[in-house]
């Protein structure tokens, strides 16, 4: 029996090694990325990147993490097996939002002041295409079939749908005031836009974009949104209420509000461990939320001014 | 031609006015005051009387517009700052406000002042946190006086001198 327990413990720890889930948190103030093991809930590495990192995108397949350095006019490419920067891609302008196509072939980057979206080939970063989508592009997301890129054009109060092969604009969808973070449901049928100046989330039916989106009231100055894999709930960071709203999509209402650190920005799901991680810009930390309990279970100290704008969990 | 340039400059200004930069800045300062929290909070929450404790402010003018409360701060160095009260929460002893307009070299500024009890008996701690952006809203090069350093230095000066004098004023009053 003792042997069995020991074996069980061994196999459990082995499987823990195999399924290590890492969160890459950009720290604007000290120009670093904190790498968190979400199961152990502690910092494993701190990686120096470019000036004022904001956005982040991860690729399990490529074993890469891409970080936008907004004041450094560059993208840092991290090798997730070595936890170090292996390449820096110069970007003329102010890169903020970043996302990777689900097929891992194209990296999309939003250049804040120039209103440009860059499409960069992950196999050859010198191969770059650009498109002008709308004023002050912020959040980006690509449909599960890789066909459509959605851009939150903050100062146009629109989400712009772009065909990824031709980089032509397909549709302009009016949302609330100052959309910043956007996300898709896992089936790609719904799009969620966080409207900073309206304190709302717009829910767009992608299968029928002529139908105006409905909106759900959240907290003060919301920034980012993510849907759970079952697509029954949304999680939204409220930067000026220091909280996360949990929305029930069936009733279209906020069902719980959880207090987190000061000025929460980026948030991502660890579906392996059923956790929600929230980067707190104001308190230099990450709040770890148990999704089932809807409760903050730990707070991890990170670097100065954590943002983590994008999908930052590698699992 | 001159007219056209002026129109272009104006257009550029008008749509940049909506945007702010991508890198928010923060200043956070605290001070311990030898006085009961209720006494400190009474001074802090008095939105129309900032000149009573801030050494850079000559006068404060309070204004009500419907449900909203504003104040105009006239600085001793000249110039004014127009601010809006967001909330004054007695339970949390937290005052939240924002800058609407004025001479401060910052954009999209919002801040709070909060009073907490301690660390010692009969003492209070005042925390002042501001979040804001630099005023320049285009790609680099960033002109001197419109950069992050200028914005952070200005707010740091406001907080440091303000908290030091807040302590002095409260501790010297009976």
Short mmCIF file of C-alpha atoms in Angstrom, two decimals:
data_model
loop_
_atom_site.label_atom_id
_atom_site.label_comp_id
_atom_site.label_asym_id
_atom_site.label_seq_id
_atom_site.Cartn_x
_atom_site.Cartn_y
_atom_site.Cartn_z
CA UNK A 1 0.00 0.00 0.00
CA UNK A 2 2.79 2.34 0.93
CA UNK A 3 4.46 1.64 -2.38
CA UNK A 4 1.26 2.32 -4.19
CA UNK A 5 0.82 5.68 -2.51
CA UNK A 6 4.41 6.53 -3.30
CA UNK A 7 3.92 5.54 -6.92
CA UNK A 8 0.76 7.56 -7.12
CA UNK A 9 2.56 10.60 -5.71
CA UNK A 10 5.38 10.10 -8.20
CA UNK A 11 3.06 9.80 -11.16
CA UNK A 12 1.17 12.87 -10.01
CA UNK A 13 4.34 14.93 -9.76
CA UNK A 14 5.46 13.63 -13.17
CA UNK A 15 2.19 14.63 -14.72
CA UNK A 16 2.54 18.02 -13.04
CA UNK A 17 5.85 18.43 -14.87
CA UNK A 18 4.29 17.43 -18.16
CA UNK A 19 1.39 19.82 -17.77
CA UNK A 20 3.15 22.85 -16.43
CA UNK A 21 1.06 25.91 -17.12
CA UNK A 22 2.89 29.22 -17.32
CA UNK A 23 1.60 32.77 -17.27
CA UNK A 24 3.65 35.53 -18.92
CA UNK A 25 2.96 38.86 -17.25
CA UNK A 26 4.27 42.06 -18.84
CA UNK A 27 5.53 44.67 -16.37
CA UNK A 28 5.41 48.14 -17.92
CA UNK A 29 7.41 49.89 -15.19
CA UNK A 30 10.49 47.68 -14.96
CA UNK A 31 10.60 46.41 -18.56
CA UNK A 32 10.29 42.76 -17.63
CA UNK A 33 8.05 39.72 -17.99
CA UNK A 34 7.24 37.69 -14.87
CA UNK A 35 6.82 33.98 -15.64
CA UNK A 36 4.39 32.36 -13.18
CA UNK A 37 3.82 28.64 -12.67
CA UNK A 38 0.06 28.73 -12.15
CA UNK A 39 -0.12 25.45 -10.23
CA UNK A 40 2.57 26.44 -7.76
CA UNK A 41 1.42 30.06 -7.96
CA UNK A 42 4.91 31.47 -7.86
CA UNK A 43 7.33 33.34 -10.08
CA UNK A 44 9.73 30.99 -11.86
CA UNK A 45 11.61 33.49 -14.04
CA UNK A 46 11.89 37.22 -14.65
CA UNK A 47 12.86 38.12 -18.22
CA UNK A 48 14.07 41.56 -19.28
CA UNK A 49 12.36 42.71 -22.48
CA UNK A 50 12.09 46.11 -24.27
CA UNK A 51 10.84 49.44 -22.89
CA UNK A 52 7.32 49.46 -21.36
CA UNK A 53 5.97 46.04 -22.35
CA UNK A 54 2.15 45.82 -22.66
CA UNK A 55 0.77 43.17 -25.02
CA UNK A 56 1.46 39.47 -24.99
CA UNK A 57 0.67 36.46 -27.20
CA UNK A 58 1.75 32.86 -26.63
CA UNK A 59 2.24 29.82 -28.82
CA UNK A 60 2.49 26.32 -27.42
CA UNK A 61 3.29 24.89 -30.83
CA UNK A 62 6.10 27.34 -31.64
CA UNK A 63 7.28 27.51 -28.01
CA UNK A 64 7.30 31.25 -28.29
CA UNK A 65 5.96 34.24 -26.36
CA UNK A 66 5.64 37.58 -28.16
CA UNK A 67 5.64 40.84 -26.21
CA UNK A 68 4.95 44.36 -27.50
CA UNK A 69 7.22 47.05 -26.07
CA UNK A 70 5.21 50.21 -26.63
CA UNK A 71 7.88 52.76 -25.70
CA UNK A 72 10.66 50.64 -27.18
CA UNK A 73 9.04 50.34 -30.63
CA UNK A 74 9.71 46.62 -30.76
CA UNK A 75 8.47 43.09 -30.16
CA UNK A 76 10.47 40.77 -27.91
CA UNK A 77 10.40 37.10 -28.90
CA UNK A 78 10.84 34.77 -25.92
CA UNK A 79 11.77 31.10 -26.28
CA UNK A 80 9.48 29.43 -23.72
CA UNK A 81 11.81 26.44 -23.31
CA UNK A 82 14.77 28.64 -22.33
CA UNK A 83 12.78 31.55 -20.85
CA UNK A 84 14.89 34.13 -22.62
CA UNK A 85 14.58 36.69 -25.39
CA UNK A 86 15.96 35.22 -28.60
CA UNK A 87 14.94 37.98 -31.00
CA UNK A 88 13.78 41.59 -31.03
CA UNK A 89 11.64 42.70 -33.96
CA UNK A 90 11.74 46.47 -34.55
CA UNK A 91 8.33 48.04 -35.20
CA UNK A 92 8.15 51.65 -36.30
CA UNK A 93 5.54 53.19 -34.02
CA UNK A 94 3.84 52.26 -30.75
CA UNK A 95 2.90 48.56 -30.65
CA UNK A 96 0.25 47.70 -28.02
CA UNK A 97 -2.26 44.96 -28.93
CA UNK A 98 -0.93 41.62 -30.17
CA UNK A 99 -2.47 38.28 -31.09
CA UNK A 100 -1.53 35.11 -32.87
CA UNK A 101 -3.68 33.31 -35.45
CA UNK A 102 -4.85 29.89 -34.17
CA UNK A 103 -2.74 28.22 -36.91
CA UNK A 104 0.32 29.97 -35.40
CA UNK A 105 1.31 31.39 -38.79
CA UNK A 106 0.62 35.08 -38.35
CA UNK A 107 1.23 37.53 -35.58
CA UNK A 108 -1.00 40.62 -35.63
CA UNK A 109 0.19 43.80 -33.94
CA UNK A 110 -1.70 47.05 -33.40
CA UNK A 111 0.29 50.26 -33.79
CA UNK A 112 -1.57 52.70 -31.56
CA UNK A 113 -0.72 56.12 -32.99
CA UNK A 114 -0.32 55.21 -36.65
CA UNK A 115 -3.65 53.32 -36.77
CA UNK A 116 -1.83 50.46 -38.51
CA UNK A 117 -2.23 46.74 -38.03
CA UNK A 118 0.85 44.70 -38.87
CA UNK A 119 0.56 41.10 -40.01
CA UNK A 120 3.90 39.42 -39.36
CA UNK A 121 4.76 35.91 -40.53
CA UNK A 122 5.98 33.85 -37.58
CA UNK A 123 8.25 31.80 -39.86
CA UNK A 124 9.84 34.91 -41.37
CA UNK A 125 9.40 38.05 -39.28
CA UNK A 126 10.72 40.21 -42.10
CA UNK A 127 7.61 39.33 -44.04
CA UNK A 128 5.17 42.01 -42.88
CA UNK A 129 1.93 43.32 -44.35
CA UNK A 130 -0.06 46.29 -43.04
CA UNK A 131 -3.64 47.51 -43.00
CA UNK A 132 -5.24 50.70 -41.66
CA UNK A 133 -8.34 49.63 -39.76
CA UNK A 134 -9.60 52.50 -37.61
CA UNK A 135 -8.41 55.06 -35.09
CA UNK A 136 -6.22 53.91 -32.17
CA UNK A 137 -6.35 50.14 -32.67
CA UNK A 138 -6.18 48.27 -29.36
CA UNK A 139 -7.41 44.69 -28.77
CA UNK A 140 -7.07 42.06 -31.50
CA UNK A 141 -8.46 38.56 -31.94
CA UNK A 142 -8.53 36.04 -34.81
CA UNK A 143 -11.45 33.70 -35.58
CA UNK A 144 -10.94 29.95 -34.90
CA UNK A 145 -10.86 29.30 -38.69
CA UNK A 146 -8.03 31.88 -39.13
CA UNK A 147 -10.12 33.73 -41.74
CA UNK A 148 -11.01 36.91 -39.87
CA UNK A 149 -9.09 39.35 -37.71
CA UNK A 150 -11.14 41.55 -35.38
CA UNK A 151 -9.71 44.88 -34.28
CA UNK A 152 -11.03 47.16 -31.53
CA UNK A 153 -10.65 50.60 -33.10
CA UNK A 154 -10.85 52.57 -29.89
CA UNK A 155 -11.28 56.08 -31.19
CA UNK A 156 -13.66 54.94 -33.96
CA UNK A 157 -15.97 53.19 -31.45
CA UNK A 158 -15.98 50.17 -33.73
CA UNK A 159 -14.81 46.62 -34.05
CA UNK A 160 -13.43 46.12 -37.54
CA UNK A 161 -13.51 42.70 -39.23
CA UNK A 162 -10.60 42.13 -41.61
CA UNK A 163 -10.13 39.29 -44.09
CA UNK A 164 -6.78 37.76 -43.12
CA UNK A 165 -5.71 36.65 -46.61
CA UNK A 166 -6.36 39.93 -48.44
CA UNK A 167 -6.16 42.22 -45.38
CA UNK A 168 -9.26 43.98 -46.67
CA UNK A 169 -11.94 45.37 -44.39
CA UNK A 170 -15.08 43.21 -44.44
CA UNK A 171 -17.25 44.93 -41.90
CA UNK A 172 -17.31 47.77 -39.41
CA UNK A 173 -19.38 46.95 -36.35
CA UNK A 174 -20.49 49.82 -34.11
CA UNK A 175 -19.97 49.04 -30.43
CA UNK A 176 -19.85 51.25 -27.31
CA UNK A 177 -17.51 54.15 -26.56
CA UNK A 178 -13.78 53.41 -26.59
CA UNK A 179 -13.56 49.66 -27.13
CA UNK A 180 -10.24 48.34 -25.77
CA UNK A 181 -10.13 44.60 -25.02
CA UNK A 182 -12.01 42.17 -27.25
CA UNK A 183 -12.51 38.40 -27.18
CA UNK A 184 -14.36 35.69 -29.07
CA UNK A 185 -16.42 32.82 -27.75
CA UNK A 186 -14.60 29.53 -28.26
CA UNK A 187 -16.89 28.59 -31.14
CA UNK A 188 -16.18 31.97 -32.74
CA UNK A 189 -19.88 32.85 -32.98
CA UNK A 190 -19.92 35.70 -30.50
CA UNK A 191 -17.58 38.63 -30.09
CA UNK A 192 -17.24 40.58 -26.86
CA UNK A 193 -16.01 44.17 -26.80
CA UNK A 194 -15.19 46.09 -23.62
CA UNK A 195 -16.24 49.73 -23.92
CA UNK A 196 -14.08 51.77 -21.54
CA UNK A 197 -16.04 55.04 -21.56
CA UNK A 198 -19.50 53.39 -21.40
CA UNK A 199 -18.69 50.89 -18.63
CA UNK A 200 -20.23 48.18 -20.79
CA UNK A 201 -19.51 45.02 -22.74
CA UNK A 202 -21.02 44.73 -26.23
CA UNK A 203 -21.99 41.24 -27.34
CA UNK A 204 -21.90 40.87 -31.13
CA UNK A 205 -23.53 37.98 -32.97
CA UNK A 206 -20.87 37.13 -35.56
CA UNK A 207 -23.31 34.99 -37.54
CA UNK A 208 -25.52 38.05 -38.01
CA UNK A 209 -23.51 41.26 -37.71
CA UNK A 210 -26.35 43.36 -39.12
CA UNK A 211 -28.15 42.86 -35.86
CA UNK A 212 -26.97 45.53 -33.41
CA UNK A 213 -25.02 44.13 -30.45
CA UNK A 214 -26.59 44.06 -27.02
CA UNK A 215 -24.76 45.57 -24.09
CA UNK A 216 -24.21 44.59 -20.48
CA UNK A 217 -23.32 47.11 -17.79
CA UNK A 218 -20.13 46.33 -15.83
CA UNK A 219 -17.86 48.35 -13.48
CA UNK A 220 -15.94 51.61 -13.92
CA UNK A 221 -13.50 51.90 -16.86
CA UNK A 222 -13.49 48.23 -17.89
CA UNK A 223 -10.52 47.07 -19.99
CA UNK A 224 -10.43 43.39 -20.85
CA UNK A 225 -12.77 40.44 -21.29
CA UNK A 226 -12.55 36.67 -21.66
CA UNK A 227 -15.21 33.94 -22.01
CA UNK A 228 -15.12 30.60 -20.24
CA UNK A 229 -14.73 27.51 -22.50
CA UNK A 230 -18.42 26.57 -22.00
CA UNK A 231 -19.35 30.06 -23.20
CA UNK A 232 -21.73 30.57 -20.32
CA UNK A 233 -19.77 33.28 -18.52
CA UNK A 234 -17.64 36.34 -19.21
CA UNK A 235 -14.97 37.80 -16.96
CA UNK A 236 -14.26 41.53 -17.21
CA UNK A 237 -11.62 43.68 -15.47
CA UNK A 238 -12.88 47.02 -14.12
CA UNK A 239 -9.78 49.21 -13.88
CA UNK A 240 -11.26 51.97 -11.73
CA UNK A 241 -13.27 49.73 -9.41
CA UNK A 242 -10.37 47.35 -8.73
CA UNK A 243 -12.64 44.42 -9.52
CA UNK A 244 -13.60 41.63 -11.92
CA UNK A 245 -17.23 41.26 -13.06
CA UNK A 246 -18.60 37.80 -13.76
CA UNK A 247 -21.35 37.92 -16.39
CA UNK A 248 -23.90 35.19 -16.95
CA UNK A 249 -24.48 35.14 -20.70
CA UNK A 250 -27.89 33.45 -20.49
CA UNK A 251 -29.42 36.17 -18.32
CA UNK A 252 -27.07 38.88 -19.67
CA UNK A 253 -26.32 40.09 -16.17
CA UNK A 254 -23.39 40.50 -13.79
CA UNK A 255 -23.80 37.73 -11.21
CA UNK A 256 -20.73 38.37 -9.07
CA UNK A 257 -18.11 41.05 -8.65
CA UNK A 258 -14.79 40.06 -7.12
CA UNK A 259 -12.33 42.52 -5.62
CA UNK A 260 -8.81 42.13 -6.99
CA UNK A 261 -5.72 44.37 -6.88
CA UNK A 262 -5.63 48.02 -7.91
CA UNK A 263 -6.28 48.83 -11.61
CA UNK A 264 -6.69 45.32 -13.04
CA UNK A 265 -5.96 45.10 -16.77
CA UNK A 266 -5.21 41.83 -18.59
CA UNK A 267 -6.84 38.53 -17.71
CA UNK A 268 -6.48 34.96 -19.00
CA UNK A 269 -7.83 31.52 -18.23
CA UNK A 270 -5.86 28.48 -17.11
CA UNK A 271 -8.35 25.81 -18.17
CA UNK A 272 -6.09 23.01 -16.90
CA UNK A 273 -6.38 24.19 -13.30
CA UNK A 274 -9.67 26.08 -13.67
CA UNK A 275 -8.10 29.38 -12.71
CA UNK A 276 -8.48 32.97 -13.86
CA UNK A 277 -5.38 35.14 -13.61
CA UNK A 278 -5.67 38.93 -13.46
CA UNK A 279 -2.77 41.39 -13.83
CA UNK A 280 -3.03 44.34 -11.42
CA UNK A 281 -1.29 47.44 -12.82
CA UNK A 282 -1.77 49.48 -9.65
CA UNK A 283 -0.49 46.97 -7.09
CA UNK A 284 2.20 45.17 -9.14
CA UNK A 285 0.62 41.77 -8.71
CA UNK A 286 -1.46 38.98 -10.18
CA UNK A 287 -4.71 37.86 -8.54
CA UNK A 288 -5.41 34.14 -8.92
CA UNK A 289 -9.14 33.36 -8.98
CA UNK A 290 -10.62 29.91 -8.53
CA UNK A 291 -13.35 29.88 -11.15
CA UNK A 292 -15.57 27.30 -9.47
CA UNK A 293 -15.54 29.16 -6.15
CA UNK A 294 -15.44 32.61 -7.79
CA UNK A 295 -12.92 33.64 -5.20
CA UNK A 296 -9.40 35.11 -5.16
CA UNK A 297 -7.25 32.31 -3.74
CA UNK A 298 -3.86 33.99 -3.93
CA UNK A 299 -2.04 37.15 -4.93
CA UNK A 300 1.39 36.90 -6.50
CA UNK A 301 3.80 39.83 -6.41
CA UNK A 302 5.07 40.57 -9.94
CA UNK A 303 7.05 43.47 -11.43
CA UNK A 304 6.20 47.17 -11.59
CA UNK A 305 2.87 48.04 -13.31
CA UNK A 306 1.70 44.64 -14.55
CA UNK A 307 -0.53 44.76 -17.65
CA UNK A 308 -0.52 41.48 -19.60
CA UNK A 309 -2.79 42.70 -22.39
CA UNK A 310 -3.61 39.59 -24.42
CA UNK A 311 -3.76 35.80 -24.04
CA UNK A 312 -0.85 35.24 -21.66
CA UNK A 313 -1.26 31.65 -20.47
CA UNK A 314 0.81 28.91 -22.09
CA UNK A 315 -0.62 25.45 -21.44
CA UNK B 1 -1.83 78.03 -47.69
CA UNK B 2 -1.40 79.30 -44.15
CA UNK B 3 -5.09 78.83 -43.56
CA UNK B 4 -4.94 75.28 -44.86
CA UNK B 5 -2.04 74.47 -42.52
CA UNK B 6 -3.99 75.91 -39.63
CA UNK B 7 -7.00 73.75 -40.52
CA UNK B 8 -4.80 70.65 -40.76
CA UNK B 9 -3.21 71.45 -37.40
CA UNK B 10 -6.65 71.99 -35.88
CA UNK B 11 -8.02 68.70 -37.26
CA UNK B 12 -4.98 66.83 -35.98
CA UNK B 13 -5.50 68.37 -32.56
CA UNK B 14 -9.20 67.65 -32.45
CA UNK B 15 -8.99 63.95 -33.07
CA UNK B 16 -5.96 63.51 -30.88
CA UNK B 17 -7.89 65.12 -28.08
CA UNK B 18 -10.03 61.98 -27.83
CA UNK B 19 -7.05 59.66 -27.58
CA UNK B 20 -4.55 59.25 -24.82
CA UNK B 21 -1.25 57.47 -24.81
CA UNK B 22 -0.70 53.77 -24.36
CA UNK B 23 1.46 53.96 -21.21
CA UNK B 24 -0.30 55.14 -18.05
CA UNK B 25 1.90 56.57 -15.29
CA UNK B 26 1.44 56.30 -11.54
CA UNK B 27 2.51 58.24 -8.48
CA UNK B 28 1.79 56.75 -5.07
CA UNK B 29 2.74 58.48 -1.80
CA UNK B 30 1.84 57.95 1.83
CA UNK B 31 2.31 59.87 5.07
CA UNK B 32 1.62 59.07 8.72
CA UNK B 33 -0.21 61.78 10.68
CA UNK B 34 -0.47 61.88 14.45
CA UNK B 35 -4.23 62.38 14.59
CA UNK B 36 -7.37 60.26 14.65
CA UNK B 37 -8.55 59.00 11.23
CA UNK B 38 -11.90 60.82 11.52
CA UNK B 39 -10.11 64.12 12.03
CA UNK B 40 -7.81 63.56 9.04
CA UNK B 41 -10.68 62.40 6.83
CA UNK B 42 -12.68 65.52 7.64
CA UNK B 43 -9.87 67.63 6.17
CA UNK B 44 -9.17 65.36 3.17
CA UNK B 45 -12.80 65.06 2.07
CA UNK B 46 -13.41 68.80 2.20
CA UNK B 47 -13.24 69.12 -1.61
CA UNK B 48 -13.74 72.89 -1.66
CA UNK B 49 -10.98 73.68 0.81
CA UNK B 50 -7.79 72.23 -0.64
CA UNK B 51 -5.96 75.55 -0.19
CA UNK B 52 -6.36 75.06 3.57
CA UNK B 53 -3.64 72.41 3.48
CA UNK B 54 -1.92 72.37 0.08
CA UNK B 55 0.95 74.90 -0.01
CA UNK B 56 0.87 75.37 -3.82
CA UNK B 57 -2.78 76.40 -3.89
CA UNK B 58 -3.87 79.99 -3.33
CA UNK B 59 -7.64 79.40 -3.46
CA UNK B 60 -10.32 76.83 -4.16
CA UNK B 61 -13.66 77.57 -5.76
CA UNK B 62 -16.39 74.94 -5.36
CA UNK B 63 -19.11 74.55 -7.98
CA UNK B 64 -22.20 72.34 -8.21
CA UNK B 65 -23.61 71.41 -11.59
CA UNK B 66 -26.67 69.29 -10.98
CA UNK B 67 -25.48 66.23 -9.10
CA UNK B 68 -21.87 66.85 -9.97
CA UNK B 69 -19.28 68.73 -7.93
CA UNK B 70 -16.29 70.57 -9.39
CA UNK B 71 -13.52 72.75 -7.99
CA UNK B 72 -11.18 75.29 -9.53
CA UNK B 73 -7.77 75.36 -7.91
CA UNK B 74 -5.86 78.61 -8.39
CA UNK B 75 -2.16 77.97 -8.01
CA UNK B 76 0.22 80.36 -6.24
CA UNK B 77 2.48 80.16 -9.31
CA UNK B 78 -0.43 81.23 -11.50
CA UNK B 79 -2.76 79.15 -13.61
CA UNK B 80 -5.73 77.01 -12.60
CA UNK B 81 -6.68 73.34 -12.45
CA UNK B 82 -10.32 72.33 -12.86
CA UNK B 83 -11.27 69.09 -11.11
CA UNK B 84 -14.34 66.90 -10.77
CA UNK B 85 -15.27 65.00 -7.63
CA UNK B 86 -16.02 61.36 -8.38
CA UNK B 87 -16.87 60.05 -4.92
CA UNK B 88 -16.27 60.87 -1.27
CA UNK B 89 -16.88 57.60 0.55
CA UNK B 90 -17.14 58.00 4.35
CA UNK B 91 -17.10 54.23 5.03
CA UNK B 92 -13.81 53.74 3.17
CA UNK B 93 -12.58 57.27 3.94
CA UNK B 94 -11.70 57.53 0.25
CA UNK B 95 -11.95 60.60 -1.97
CA UNK B 96 -11.81 60.07 -5.74
CA UNK B 97 -11.47 62.88 -8.26
CA UNK B 98 -10.21 63.66 -11.74
CA UNK B 99 -8.67 66.60 -13.59
CA UNK B 100 -10.97 68.03 -16.24
CA UNK B 101 -8.72 70.81 -17.48
CA UNK B 102 -5.86 73.06 -16.45
CA UNK B 103 -2.14 73.75 -16.35
CA UNK B 104 -0.95 70.39 -14.98
CA UNK B 105 1.24 68.72 -17.64
CA UNK B 106 -0.81 65.49 -17.53
CA UNK B 107 -3.65 63.87 -19.51
CA UNK B 108 -6.56 61.68 -18.34
CA UNK B 109 -5.63 62.16 -14.71
CA UNK B 110 -7.60 60.48 -11.95
CA UNK B 111 -6.60 60.04 -8.35
CA UNK B 112 -7.72 59.06 -4.90
CA UNK B 113 -6.79 59.99 -1.34
CA UNK B 114 -7.55 57.45 1.33
CA UNK B 115 -7.26 57.61 5.11
CA UNK B 116 -6.60 54.45 7.11
CA UNK B 117 -6.05 53.92 10.83
CA UNK B 118 -2.54 53.28 12.17
CA UNK B 119 0.23 52.24 12.18
CA UNK B 120 0.26 53.43 15.83
CA UNK B 121 -2.62 54.14 18.17
CA UNK B 122 -4.14 57.55 17.44
CA UNK B 123 -2.32 57.73 14.11
CA UNK B 124 -3.58 57.86 10.54
CA UNK B 125 -2.01 56.99 7.22
CA UNK B 126 -2.93 58.98 4.15
CA UNK B 127 -2.35 57.31 0.76
CA UNK B 128 -2.48 59.43 -2.38
CA UNK B 129 -2.44 57.65 -5.73
CA UNK B 130 -2.63 59.27 -9.16
CA UNK B 131 -2.93 57.59 -12.57
CA UNK B 132 -2.38 59.65 -15.69
CA UNK B 133 -0.68 59.95 -19.09
CA UNK B 134 1.83 62.31 -20.61
CA UNK B 135 0.31 65.11 -22.68
CA UNK B 136 2.05 64.24 -25.98
CA UNK B 137 -0.17 61.99 -28.03
CA UNK B 138 1.85 61.02 -31.08
CA UNK B 139 4.78 58.75 -31.89
CA UNK B 140 8.24 59.76 -30.66
CA UNK B 141 10.22 61.99 -30.66
CA UNK B 142 8.42 63.38 -27.62
CA UNK B 143 8.94 67.12 -27.06
CA UNK B 144 10.46 68.20 -23.73
CA UNK B 145 7.79 69.20 -21.24
CA UNK B 146 5.20 66.80 -22.69
CA UNK B 147 6.90 63.53 -21.73
CA UNK B 148 6.35 60.96 -18.97
CA UNK B 149 9.16 62.40 -16.82
CA UNK B 150 7.61 65.88 -16.78
CA UNK B 151 4.18 64.49 -15.86
CA UNK B 152 5.52 62.22 -13.10
CA UNK B 153 7.76 64.96 -11.67
CA UNK B 154 4.88 67.44 -11.50
CA UNK B 155 2.50 65.04 -9.73
CA UNK B 156 5.27 63.84 -7.38
CA UNK B 157 5.86 67.47 -6.42
CA UNK B 158 2.14 68.04 -5.79
CA UNK B 159 1.83 64.92 -3.62
CA UNK B 160 5.05 65.36 -1.63
CA UNK B 161 4.52 69.01 -0.75
CA UNK B 162 0.79 68.45 -0.16
CA UNK B 163 1.14 65.50 2.19
CA UNK B 164 3.96 67.14 4.19
CA UNK B 165 1.82 70.22 4.74
CA UNK B 166 -1.36 68.24 5.39
CA UNK B 167 0.50 66.56 8.26
CA UNK B 168 1.76 69.90 9.55
CA UNK B 169 -1.65 71.59 9.39
CA UNK B 170 -3.49 68.74 11.13
CA UNK B 171 -0.87 68.08 13.79
CA UNK B 172 -0.64 71.79 14.63
CA UNK B 173 -4.40 72.25 14.91
CA UNK B 174 -6.02 71.58 18.26
#
